[in-house]
Amino acid sequence: MFLLITIGILTFTALVLSFLRFALPTFRFSWLTAAGGALLAWVSMFFWQAGMPARLQFPLWQPESIFRQSPSFVADGTSWAFAFSLVTICVGVIVTSVARENFPGILGWVGTLALTALGVLAVTADNPLTLVLLWTAMDLTEFVAQMRFVQEPRLSERAVISFASRVTGILILLWAGMVSASKGAELDFLSPPPQAGLYFIIAAAFRLGIVPLHLPYASESSFRRGFGTILRAVSAGSSLILLARTPLSGVETPLTPYLILLVAAAALYGGWMWLRSPDELAGRPFWLIGMGALAVASALRGNPLGATAWGCALMLSGSALFLVSAESRWQDKALLIGAWGVSSLPFSLTASGWISSSGRFWYAVPLLIAAQVMLLAGYIRMSRRPLPHAGFENQPIWAKNVYPFGIHIILLTSLLLGWFGWDGARQSGNWVAALFASLLTFGLLRLAVRVRILNPVRAHWVRSAEAAWLDAVYHTIWEGYRTLRRLIALFSSALEGESGVMWTLLFLVLFITFLIQGSP
Amino acid sequence: MNAPVIWIIFPAALALLLMLTQNKRLLSLSGGAIAALLAVAAQFVPMEEAFRIGSMSIRIESSLSILGRQLIIQPSEGPLLALLYGAAALWFFGAEASQSAPKFVPLGFLINALMIASIAVEPFLYAALFIEMVVLLSIPLVTSLYSPPGKGVTRFLIYQTLAMPFILLSGWLLAGVEASPGNLTLAAQSATVLGLGFAFLLSIFPLYHWMPMLLEEAPPFAAGFLLWILPTATLVFGAGFMDRYSWLRNSPELTVVLRSAGLLMLATGGVWAAFQNHLGRIMAYGVIAETGFALLSLSLDLRLGIPIFFLLFPARALGLTIWSLALNIIKAHVPSLRYSQVRGALRKFPFAVAGMVLASLSTSGLPLLAGFPPRLALWDSLARASSDAALWVGVGALGLFTASFRMLAVTSMSDEYSGWEVGENWLQAIMLGLGVIGLFILGVFPQTVQYFLAALPSMFEHLGH
């Protein structure tokens, strides 16, 4: 029931803001309304703890003979950690908006609140059907928001590609359901067949939100920092919940050893690119790839708690860094709490990150730790980077005092989740691996001062390099597509041309002949 | 009172009367309202039972004899009539927004009435005549007095007319099968001829190429109406055969044929759609894939297949209405519906483009939209029966999704920045908006239509029980 209260607060606030935007455009307390609503939703999250696990069943889809599942939700420790992270980031995005150039951006806040509500529903989904419904709702909301804010028509294509790649993730999850059905089973989160579990992981990868690499906003846009951060967080959270729900039995296939090596390679790539990124926004996709890969690796090693931990750290530590747009006192030191959240040291948010009861795939662990080291080193370096602009010149006088709260509440939540609220809290974890990673991180940071290759590359360098390989991929796909299109056009023109009726009858005879000879 | 008079003869007579009216808004509103009234009456007024209105006692008989033939509307067919007239009401209300009311509403009424007559007539071979009348009446709907008919219209006429001799011949052969049920050769012959008749009527691969051609040259709203009513009524008519003849219903070959045809329709419709550069042609391939889904549902264990079969209908009707209306609106403002002409249309006609894309995504089976629940149920049931078949369904759906995203990409891109405009009038925006809301309601709460659909399987004596 508390789930509905949180969702209700977020939705109601979004509706009130929409009404104010159109009915009372001069209303002066819109930000206060948005921030108040988000904060209230954040407080309401603590009440979930009073009655967990709690289930919420929506009306059954009918006829029941053909629908094996209906939308339902569950509030348990795992979903609470994800939902709490999302609501916290929502508060952070709205509060820190006072320091961004587009303040007051009421439509942006409405989008933030609506997306957060959908994100919270998605992370509490109790079955794949509910999850695909919510994924789609989020994708549509996100697409509409992106189209609304995109100024350059050429960037619209990026929004469509992003939408299409996420829908691909939805189709893969649906296909997992079909694989399950073909084995005579029903797909659920508790006991997916091994073949279906692998599709879970592929679906989550597609949904992480790393295709396309950059959001369709101008690189310095305030939307990219504010609304972009909640977009990325909600995408990541709602896809990683799938990994956090995947039990060990769901990923035990002969392909898993190869998959974990592939994931380790992705983690190393993400870590390396993040370490060398010129700034946090340019490096954000690589943060998602690197941290997402660590979450996937945890799921593959049969550690769903670890997947939850890496997922929450991806969202919380990442968002704290991405939302920083202005100088404030103690900020660089406060951001070290974000680094603590990624460190996997005892009682940190990711303390459960390296736990593996079975000790499976030990050979991938060094690679994964190396990726963690690069991610952590990059994080610390970026948190100490001097900011290019102060950001308060055109803002109200109180903005300077309020802004740090937006960052601090995210960092505070990251600390809190290390101690409270879910099964991964108060864990000492694999402290040897964590200590090793931390020491290597300090070593890397010291080394970076002397070794040029460990330093950031120029921004334009990153973009052109990334465009080259992506262009090659797009070019190959496009060539294949055009060849197929020519073939189909040829076939269609034969059937639609002057002699089309004769061709049609010929094909009909052939079709009947095939049917007579055998079944499909 | 008589059911065929109320739901066949009265609408046909009304259609003739409406032809005298030229007021577009009056036509659309009165047509839509009367169709909605007929739908409500079909759902709620009992047949073959006496009931009172004030002091009058009324009993609606289910059959009517004309020249020795009978039109029979069974009480169990009430929900089907409600579905057909309810969907027709949607089309008629949309006619004003599409600005095609003068011809559309009267001919639409007539076509609807004749298609119902084709389902109701006994002996069934007379259905071929009603269907042929529908085909002939469709010609003025998709052609103009001021330009010669295109190749698509001609092909439509040829292929639909070719169905008639096959249906008539099968009627004659089936009478022989009923007289001597043990004659397997005759049964095989009659099944083949019947199959060919339905292949032409339902435009089974490769007989469907008139559809994309028609949508290139005809007004999308009128063509969309035909592409809704013809396959829908024909599918029910076809399912009636399966119900009537146990040798046909129990034949394993029928399952193979239905599944093969359905997969071929779905896979080719989906893949072909992905490679088109014309918005109208994509809609045509979407319709082809829809028919594929319906055929696949009939190939399943019919206890599951029949509820899915009927669940596909509301989504198809609503999706096609929105899609056709949206295309009509866009076509009125651009030289053609080719991709090169509709670049950036999203910022000029946001409601129409959104309606078109959402309707196409619904046909593809995007979650949250009307098409998703029946497709999910169908895909799941099919996967349990054959994983290969499920894979082909996936291929078809992937093609449809590709087409939808290409449409979205083309209509949202433009060479230079232009601000957002609303090129539709308020009526068009409201109609499309309501339609889209309907798509979402059916997608999230498919149980809402069960009130109408739950009783539909009872119109068959054997199927779905």
Short mmCIF file of C-alpha atoms in Angstrom, two decimals, chain B residues 59-343:
data_model
loop_
_atom_site.label_atom_id
_atom_site.label_comp_id
_atom_site.label_asym_id
_atom_site.label_seq_id
_atom_site.Cartn_x
_atom_site.Cartn_y
_atom_site.Cartn_z
CA ARG B 59 -40.44 -10.53 -29.55
CA ILE B 60 -37.60 -10.41 -32.03
CA GLU B 61 -37.51 -13.42 -34.31
CA SER B 62 -34.13 -14.59 -35.47
CA SER B 63 -34.90 -15.61 -39.03
CA LEU B 64 -36.41 -14.15 -42.14
CA SER B 65 -37.31 -15.98 -45.34
CA ILE B 66 -36.70 -14.27 -48.67
CA LEU B 67 -37.38 -16.11 -51.95
CA GLY B 68 -36.99 -19.45 -50.28
CA ARG B 69 -33.65 -18.50 -48.69
CA GLN B 70 -33.21 -17.63 -45.06
CA LEU B 71 -31.37 -14.93 -43.20
CA ILE B 72 -30.70 -16.21 -39.68
CA ILE B 73 -29.24 -14.16 -36.85
CA GLN B 74 -28.99 -16.40 -33.82
CA PRO B 75 -29.36 -14.87 -30.33
CA SER B 76 -25.76 -15.92 -29.66
CA GLU B 77 -24.61 -13.73 -32.56
CA GLY B 78 -25.73 -10.54 -30.81
CA PRO B 79 -22.21 -9.70 -29.51
CA LEU B 80 -20.80 -10.16 -33.02
CA LEU B 81 -23.30 -7.65 -34.39
CA ALA B 82 -22.46 -5.33 -31.52
CA LEU B 83 -18.79 -5.61 -32.41
CA LEU B 84 -19.35 -4.99 -36.11
CA TYR B 85 -21.75 -2.08 -35.64
CA GLY B 86 -19.71 -0.66 -32.75
CA ALA B 87 -16.60 -0.62 -34.90
CA ALA B 88 -18.61 0.79 -37.81
CA ALA B 89 -19.74 3.62 -35.51
CA LEU B 90 -16.08 4.43 -34.89
CA TRP B 91 -15.46 4.64 -38.62
CA PHE B 92 -18.56 6.76 -39.24
CA PHE B 93 -17.73 9.21 -36.45
CA GLY B 94 -14.23 9.43 -37.91
CA ALA B 95 -15.58 10.07 -41.40
CA GLU B 96 -16.21 13.76 -40.66
CA ALA B 97 -12.68 14.17 -39.32
CA SER B 98 -11.30 12.45 -42.40
CA GLN B 99 -13.50 14.64 -44.60
CA SER B 100 -14.80 11.66 -46.55
CA ALA B 101 -18.34 11.47 -45.17
CA PRO B 102 -20.58 12.02 -48.27
CA LYS B 103 -19.81 8.70 -49.95
CA PHE B 104 -18.35 6.89 -47.01
CA VAL B 105 -21.22 6.73 -44.51
CA PRO B 106 -24.01 5.46 -46.81
CA LEU B 107 -21.76 2.99 -48.60
CA GLY B 108 -20.22 1.94 -45.30
CA PHE B 109 -23.65 1.16 -43.88
CA LEU B 110 -24.55 -0.83 -46.96
CA ILE B 111 -21.29 -2.78 -46.93
CA ASN B 112 -21.64 -3.55 -43.23
CA ALA B 113 -25.21 -4.77 -43.69
CA LEU B 114 -24.25 -6.95 -46.65
CA MET B 115 -21.30 -8.48 -44.84
CA ILE B 116 -23.61 -9.39 -41.95
CA ALA B 117 -26.02 -10.84 -44.49
CA SER B 118 -23.18 -12.97 -45.88
CA ILE B 119 -22.68 -14.48 -42.43
CA ALA B 120 -26.42 -14.90 -41.83
CA VAL B 121 -27.60 -16.36 -45.13
CA GLU B 122 -28.61 -20.00 -45.53
CA PRO B 123 -27.62 -21.89 -47.65
CA PHE B 124 -24.18 -20.42 -47.22
CA LEU B 125 -23.24 -20.43 -50.90
CA TYR B 126 -25.38 -17.30 -51.29
CA ALA B 127 -22.82 -15.58 -49.13
CA ALA B 128 -20.63 -15.41 -52.22
CA LEU B 129 -23.24 -13.20 -53.87
CA PHE B 130 -23.40 -10.83 -50.93
CA ILE B 131 -19.62 -10.63 -50.81
CA GLU B 132 -19.49 -9.88 -54.52
CA MET B 133 -22.05 -7.10 -54.00
CA VAL B 134 -19.80 -5.69 -51.28
CA VAL B 135 -16.83 -5.79 -53.65
CA LEU B 136 -18.76 -3.95 -56.33
CA LEU B 137 -20.07 -1.37 -53.86
CA SER B 138 -16.53 -0.81 -52.65
CA ILE B 139 -15.39 0.46 -56.02
CA PRO B 140 -17.05 3.91 -55.76
CA LEU B 141 -15.64 4.16 -52.25
CA VAL B 142 -12.03 3.88 -53.39
CA THR B 143 -12.25 5.60 -56.76
CA SER B 144 -13.04 9.08 -57.89
CA LEU B 145 -15.27 10.30 -60.72
CA TYR B 146 -12.47 12.55 -61.87
CA SER B 147 -9.70 10.02 -62.41
CA PRO B 148 -9.57 6.50 -63.88
CA PRO B 149 -9.26 3.63 -61.40
CA GLY B 150 -5.71 2.55 -60.73
CA LYS B 151 -4.17 -0.89 -60.94
CA GLY B 152 -4.76 -1.57 -57.25
CA VAL B 153 -8.53 -1.17 -57.60
CA THR B 154 -8.56 -3.42 -60.65
CA ARG B 155 -6.56 -6.10 -58.87
CA PHE B 156 -8.86 -5.82 -55.85
CA LEU B 157 -11.85 -6.41 -58.09
CA ILE B 158 -10.18 -9.33 -59.90
CA TYR B 159 -8.99 -11.21 -56.83
CA GLN B 160 -12.14 -10.73 -54.78
CA THR B 161 -14.33 -11.69 -57.72
CA LEU B 162 -12.25 -14.82 -58.34
CA ALA B 163 -13.28 -15.94 -54.87
CA MET B 164 -16.94 -16.17 -55.88
CA PRO B 165 -16.78 -19.20 -58.24
CA PHE B 166 -14.67 -21.10 -55.72
CA ILE B 167 -17.15 -20.47 -52.90
CA LEU B 168 -20.08 -21.41 -55.13
CA LEU B 169 -18.31 -24.55 -56.31
CA SER B 170 -17.40 -25.54 -52.78
CA GLY B 171 -21.05 -25.14 -51.75
CA TRP B 172 -22.03 -27.63 -54.41
CA LEU B 173 -19.22 -30.04 -53.45
CA LEU B 174 -19.93 -29.77 -49.74
CA ALA B 175 -23.52 -30.74 -50.34
CA GLY B 176 -22.12 -33.92 -51.88
CA VAL B 177 -19.86 -34.50 -48.86
CA GLU B 178 -22.85 -34.15 -46.53
CA ALA B 179 -24.73 -36.72 -48.61
CA SER B 180 -21.83 -39.22 -48.62
CA PRO B 181 -19.50 -38.48 -45.70
CA GLY B 182 -17.26 -41.46 -46.47
CA ASN B 183 -16.18 -40.12 -49.84
CA LEU B 184 -12.68 -38.89 -48.98
CA THR B 185 -11.83 -37.79 -52.51
CA LEU B 186 -14.84 -35.54 -52.63
CA ALA B 187 -14.02 -34.16 -49.19
CA ALA B 188 -10.47 -33.38 -50.28
CA GLN B 189 -11.70 -31.71 -53.45
CA SER B 190 -14.25 -29.61 -51.62
CA ALA B 191 -11.69 -28.61 -48.98
CA THR B 192 -9.24 -27.54 -51.70
CA VAL B 193 -11.83 -25.49 -53.53
CA LEU B 194 -13.06 -23.95 -50.28
CA GLY B 195 -9.48 -23.16 -49.30
CA LEU B 196 -8.86 -21.44 -52.61
CA GLY B 197 -12.02 -19.39 -52.18
CA PHE B 198 -10.91 -18.22 -48.78
CA ALA B 199 -7.38 -17.64 -50.03
CA PHE B 200 -8.78 -15.11 -52.50
CA LEU B 201 -11.23 -13.60 -50.02
CA LEU B 202 -8.70 -13.21 -47.22
CA SER B 203 -5.92 -12.33 -49.66
CA ILE B 204 -3.59 -15.03 -48.43
CA PHE B 205 0.00 -14.90 -49.70
CA PRO B 206 0.66 -14.30 -52.59
CA LEU B 207 -2.78 -12.93 -53.38
CA TYR B 208 -2.45 -9.82 -51.27
CA HIS B 209 -0.49 -7.52 -53.53
CA TRP B 210 -3.56 -5.50 -54.40
CA MET B 211 -3.58 -4.15 -50.82
CA PRO B 212 -0.38 -2.06 -50.93
CA MET B 213 -1.26 -0.98 -54.47
CA LEU B 214 -4.72 0.08 -53.34
CA LEU B 215 -3.35 2.08 -50.45
CA GLU B 216 -0.99 3.91 -52.75
CA GLU B 217 -3.81 5.21 -54.92
CA ALA B 218 -7.02 5.24 -52.85
CA PRO B 219 -8.02 7.48 -49.94
CA PRO B 220 -6.53 5.72 -46.87
CA PHE B 221 -9.66 6.10 -44.73
CA ALA B 222 -11.96 4.38 -47.23
CA ALA B 223 -9.37 1.73 -48.07
CA GLY B 224 -8.77 1.16 -44.36
CA PHE B 225 -12.50 0.56 -43.82
CA LEU B 226 -12.52 -2.09 -46.53
CA LEU B 227 -9.40 -3.69 -45.15
CA TRP B 228 -11.13 -3.92 -41.79
CA ILE B 229 -14.62 -5.14 -42.73
CA LEU B 230 -13.72 -7.61 -45.48
CA PRO B 231 -11.20 -9.77 -43.59
CA THR B 232 -13.10 -9.50 -40.28
CA ALA B 233 -16.40 -10.74 -41.66
CA THR B 234 -14.68 -13.29 -43.90
CA LEU B 235 -12.76 -14.73 -40.94
CA VAL B 236 -15.99 -15.19 -38.97
CA PHE B 237 -17.60 -16.69 -42.06
CA GLY B 238 -14.63 -19.07 -42.39
CA ALA B 239 -14.70 -20.04 -38.72
CA GLY B 240 -18.37 -20.88 -39.26
CA PHE B 241 -17.31 -23.54 -41.77
CA MET B 242 -14.96 -25.06 -39.25
CA ASP B 243 -17.79 -25.16 -36.75
CA ARG B 244 -20.24 -26.69 -39.18
CA TYR B 245 -18.13 -29.51 -40.66
CA SER B 246 -16.58 -31.86 -38.14
CA TRP B 247 -14.40 -33.57 -40.78
CA LEU B 248 -12.91 -30.15 -41.57
CA ARG B 249 -12.54 -29.13 -37.93
CA ASN B 250 -10.84 -32.37 -36.95
CA SER B 251 -8.56 -32.54 -39.96
CA PRO B 252 -4.86 -32.27 -38.97
CA GLU B 253 -4.16 -30.88 -42.45
CA LEU B 254 -6.32 -27.87 -41.67
CA THR B 255 -4.10 -26.95 -38.73
CA VAL B 256 -1.04 -27.21 -40.97
CA VAL B 257 -2.62 -25.10 -43.70
CA LEU B 258 -3.88 -22.43 -41.30
CA ARG B 259 -0.54 -22.25 -39.49
CA SER B 260 1.50 -22.14 -42.68
CA ALA B 261 -0.71 -19.49 -44.22
CA GLY B 262 -0.78 -17.46 -41.02
CA LEU B 263 2.99 -17.57 -40.59
CA LEU B 264 3.55 -16.72 -44.23
CA MET B 265 1.16 -13.77 -43.98
CA LEU B 266 2.72 -12.55 -40.77
CA ALA B 267 6.35 -13.05 -41.73
CA THR B 268 6.07 -11.67 -45.25
CA GLY B 269 3.76 -8.84 -44.11
CA GLY B 270 6.19 -7.86 -41.38
CA VAL B 271 9.38 -8.19 -43.40
CA TRP B 272 7.90 -6.47 -46.45
CA ALA B 273 6.64 -3.61 -44.28
CA ALA B 274 10.17 -3.04 -42.98
CA PHE B 275 11.41 -2.26 -46.48
CA GLN B 276 8.68 0.08 -47.71
CA ASN B 277 9.10 3.78 -48.34
CA HIS B 278 5.41 4.66 -48.44
CA LEU B 279 3.24 5.14 -45.36
CA GLY B 280 0.15 3.69 -47.05
CA ARG B 281 1.92 0.55 -48.17
CA ILE B 282 3.18 -0.03 -44.64
CA MET B 283 -0.40 0.08 -43.38
CA ALA B 284 -1.37 -2.48 -46.03
CA TYR B 285 1.36 -4.85 -44.88
CA GLY B 286 0.25 -4.26 -41.29
CA VAL B 287 -3.26 -5.42 -42.29
CA ILE B 288 -1.77 -8.48 -43.97
CA ALA B 289 0.12 -9.34 -40.79
CA GLU B 290 -3.09 -8.84 -38.76
CA THR B 291 -4.84 -11.44 -40.91
CA GLY B 292 -1.85 -13.70 -40.30
CA PHE B 293 -2.35 -13.38 -36.54
CA ALA B 294 -6.04 -14.29 -36.90
CA LEU B 295 -5.25 -17.37 -39.00
CA LEU B 296 -2.65 -18.45 -36.47
CA SER B 297 -5.18 -18.19 -33.67
CA LEU B 298 -7.45 -20.58 -35.58
CA SER B 299 -4.58 -23.03 -35.92
CA LEU B 300 -4.26 -23.42 -32.13
CA ASP B 301 -6.16 -25.66 -29.78
CA LEU B 302 -9.47 -23.94 -30.32
CA ARG B 303 -10.27 -23.69 -26.62
CA LEU B 304 -7.43 -21.18 -26.51
CA GLY B 305 -7.56 -20.08 -30.13
CA ILE B 306 -11.15 -18.89 -30.29
CA PRO B 307 -10.91 -16.43 -27.34
CA ILE B 308 -7.68 -15.08 -28.87
CA PHE B 309 -9.35 -14.90 -32.29
CA PHE B 310 -12.09 -12.65 -30.92
CA LEU B 311 -9.71 -10.65 -28.75
CA LEU B 312 -7.85 -9.65 -31.91
CA PHE B 313 -10.96 -7.96 -33.35
CA PRO B 314 -11.35 -4.83 -31.17
CA ALA B 315 -7.64 -4.06 -31.39
CA ARG B 316 -7.73 -4.47 -35.15
CA ALA B 317 -10.79 -2.24 -35.56
CA LEU B 318 -9.52 0.53 -33.33
CA GLY B 319 -5.96 0.41 -34.62
CA LEU B 320 -7.01 0.51 -38.26
CA THR B 321 -9.46 3.36 -37.69
CA ILE B 322 -6.76 5.49 -36.12
CA TRP B 323 -4.13 4.52 -38.66
CA SER B 324 -6.41 5.25 -41.64
CA LEU B 325 -7.66 8.53 -40.21
CA ALA B 326 -4.11 9.66 -39.48
CA LEU B 327 -2.95 8.77 -42.99
CA ASN B 328 -5.93 10.57 -44.51
CA ILE B 329 -5.07 13.73 -42.57
CA ILE B 330 -1.41 13.60 -43.56
CA LYS B 331 -2.25 12.83 -47.19
CA ALA B 332 -4.47 15.89 -47.40
CA HIS B 333 -1.42 18.10 -46.75
CA VAL B 334 1.39 16.41 -48.67
CA PRO B 335 1.78 15.50 -52.36
CA SER B 336 2.19 11.79 -51.57
CA LEU B 337 2.76 9.49 -48.63
CA ARG B 338 6.27 8.59 -49.80
CA TYR B 339 8.99 9.04 -47.19
CA SER B 340 10.61 11.83 -49.16
CA GLN B 341 7.39 13.86 -48.86
CA VAL B 342 6.63 13.32 -45.17
CA ARG B 343 9.98 14.17 -43.59
#
